Short mmCIF file of C-alpha atoms in Angstrom, two decimals:
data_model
loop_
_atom_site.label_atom_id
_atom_site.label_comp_id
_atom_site.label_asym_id
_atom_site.label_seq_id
_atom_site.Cartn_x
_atom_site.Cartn_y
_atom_site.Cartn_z
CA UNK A 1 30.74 -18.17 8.17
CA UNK A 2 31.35 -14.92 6.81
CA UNK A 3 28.57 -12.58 5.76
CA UNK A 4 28.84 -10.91 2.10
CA UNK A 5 26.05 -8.84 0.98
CA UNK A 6 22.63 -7.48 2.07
CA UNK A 7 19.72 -9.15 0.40
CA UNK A 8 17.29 -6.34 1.55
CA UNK A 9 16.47 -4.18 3.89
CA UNK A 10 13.19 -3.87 6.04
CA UNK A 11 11.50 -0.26 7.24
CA UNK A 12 8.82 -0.66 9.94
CA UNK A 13 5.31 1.05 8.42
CA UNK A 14 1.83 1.39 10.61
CA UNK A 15 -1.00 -1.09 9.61
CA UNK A 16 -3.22 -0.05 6.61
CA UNK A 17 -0.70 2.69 4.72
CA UNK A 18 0.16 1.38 2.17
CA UNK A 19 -0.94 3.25 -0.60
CA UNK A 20 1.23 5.65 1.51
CA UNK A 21 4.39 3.45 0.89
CA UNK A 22 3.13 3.49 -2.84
CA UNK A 23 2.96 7.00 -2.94
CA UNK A 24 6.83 7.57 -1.45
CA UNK A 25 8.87 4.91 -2.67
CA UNK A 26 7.60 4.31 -5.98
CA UNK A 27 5.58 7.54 -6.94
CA UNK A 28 8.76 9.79 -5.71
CA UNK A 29 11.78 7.60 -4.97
CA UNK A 30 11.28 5.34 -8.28
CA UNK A 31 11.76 2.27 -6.94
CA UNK A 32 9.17 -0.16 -8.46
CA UNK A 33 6.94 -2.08 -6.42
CA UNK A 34 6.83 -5.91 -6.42
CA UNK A 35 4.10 -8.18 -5.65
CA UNK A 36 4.92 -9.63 -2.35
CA UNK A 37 5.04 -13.74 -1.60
CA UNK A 38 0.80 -15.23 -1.49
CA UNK A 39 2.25 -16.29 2.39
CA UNK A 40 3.30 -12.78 3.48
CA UNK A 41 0.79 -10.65 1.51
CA UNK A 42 -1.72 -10.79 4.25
CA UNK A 43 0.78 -9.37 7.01
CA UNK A 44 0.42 -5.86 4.94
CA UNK A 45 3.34 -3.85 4.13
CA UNK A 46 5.26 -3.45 0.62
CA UNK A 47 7.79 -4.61 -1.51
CA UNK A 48 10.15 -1.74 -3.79
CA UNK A 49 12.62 -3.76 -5.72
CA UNK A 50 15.23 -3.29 -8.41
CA UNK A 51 18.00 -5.64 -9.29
CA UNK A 52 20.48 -4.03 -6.92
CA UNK A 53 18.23 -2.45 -4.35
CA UNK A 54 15.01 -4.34 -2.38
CA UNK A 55 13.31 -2.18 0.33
CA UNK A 56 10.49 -4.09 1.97
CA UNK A 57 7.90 -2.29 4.58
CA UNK A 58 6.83 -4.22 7.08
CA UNK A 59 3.62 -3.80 9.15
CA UNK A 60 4.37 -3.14 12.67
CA UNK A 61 1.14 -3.05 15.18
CA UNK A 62 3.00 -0.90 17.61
CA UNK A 63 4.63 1.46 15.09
CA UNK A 64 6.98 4.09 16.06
CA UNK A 65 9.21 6.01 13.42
CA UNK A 66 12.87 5.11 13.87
CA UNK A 67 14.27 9.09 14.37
CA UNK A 68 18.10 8.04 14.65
CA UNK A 69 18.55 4.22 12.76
CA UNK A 70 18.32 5.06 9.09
CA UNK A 71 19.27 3.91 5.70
CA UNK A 72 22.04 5.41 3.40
CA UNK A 73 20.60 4.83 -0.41
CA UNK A 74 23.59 5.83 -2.85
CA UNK A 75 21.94 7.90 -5.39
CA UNK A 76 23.55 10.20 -8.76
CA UNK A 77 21.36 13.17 -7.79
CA UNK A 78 20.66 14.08 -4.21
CA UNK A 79 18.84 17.56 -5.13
CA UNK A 80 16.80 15.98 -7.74
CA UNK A 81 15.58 13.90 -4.59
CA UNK A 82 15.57 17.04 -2.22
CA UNK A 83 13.00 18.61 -4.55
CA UNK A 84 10.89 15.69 -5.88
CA UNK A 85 10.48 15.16 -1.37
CA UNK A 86 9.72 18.86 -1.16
CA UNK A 87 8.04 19.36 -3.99
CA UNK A 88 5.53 16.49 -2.42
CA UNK A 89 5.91 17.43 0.81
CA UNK A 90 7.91 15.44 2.85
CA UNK A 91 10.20 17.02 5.47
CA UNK A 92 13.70 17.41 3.85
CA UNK A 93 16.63 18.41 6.29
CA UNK A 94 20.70 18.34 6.14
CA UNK A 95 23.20 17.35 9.44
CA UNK A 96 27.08 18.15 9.52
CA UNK A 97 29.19 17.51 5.87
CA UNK A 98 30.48 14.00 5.74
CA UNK A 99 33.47 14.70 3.62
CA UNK A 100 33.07 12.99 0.06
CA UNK A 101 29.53 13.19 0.04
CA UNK A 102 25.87 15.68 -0.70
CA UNK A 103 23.80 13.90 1.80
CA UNK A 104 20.04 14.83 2.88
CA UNK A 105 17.68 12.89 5.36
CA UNK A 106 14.05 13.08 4.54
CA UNK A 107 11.20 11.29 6.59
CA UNK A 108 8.98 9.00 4.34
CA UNK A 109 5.39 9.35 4.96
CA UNK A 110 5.53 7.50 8.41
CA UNK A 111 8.14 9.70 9.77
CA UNK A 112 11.09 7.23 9.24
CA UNK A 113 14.52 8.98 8.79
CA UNK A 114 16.17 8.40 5.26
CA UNK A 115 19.73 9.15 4.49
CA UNK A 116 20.25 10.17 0.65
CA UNK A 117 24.08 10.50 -0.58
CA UNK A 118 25.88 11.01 -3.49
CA UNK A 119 29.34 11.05 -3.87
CA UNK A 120 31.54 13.74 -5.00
CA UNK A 121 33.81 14.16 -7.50
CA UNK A 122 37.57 14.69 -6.51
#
């Protein structure tokens, strides 16, 4: 069996936040929300889905922000991103060059690390 692709990826959120979620990944990120399954809507959480990118936030009861595992979203603009996040205050902060790429992290409301890269022209 060979694995091909991701379907989606999940980010561990604290119970009841969700308009938080909202607020991040839609409101500044721009990824739309979609209505989750009847079955899993009463765990909580959120769904932010395009066609090529599904981010799903799941409730965990004993939360804790992942500080070190992270994703990397691909994106055409990482400073448009670094000042939507400041600009509605979430922490924005660089690490060492990764050659070929602009890359930021930024914690989401819960204080999950986010990678955002965008690759340069050569």
């Amino acid at each position: 069996m060979k694995v091909y692709q991701i379907d989606h990826v999940q980010i561990a959120m604290p119970a009841g936040k969700e308009a938080l979620a909202r607020d991040f990944y839609s409101g500044v990120l721009g990824i739309p929300e979609k209505e989750k399954p009847k079955k899993l809507a009463a765990r909580g959480g959120a769904w932010f889905e395009t066609e090529n990118l599904k981010v799903h936030l799941g409730v965990d009861k004993n939360f804790t922000p992942a500080k070190k595992a992270h994703i990397a979203f691909l994106t055409k603009n990482v400073g448009e991103i670094e000042k939507l996040c400041i600009e509605n205050g979430y922490e924005v902060y660089s690490d060492q060059p990764l050659e070929g790429y602009t890359r930021i992290y930024v914690l989401d409301p819960f204080g999950n690390r986010l990678e955002f890269m965008e690759k340069l022209e050569i």
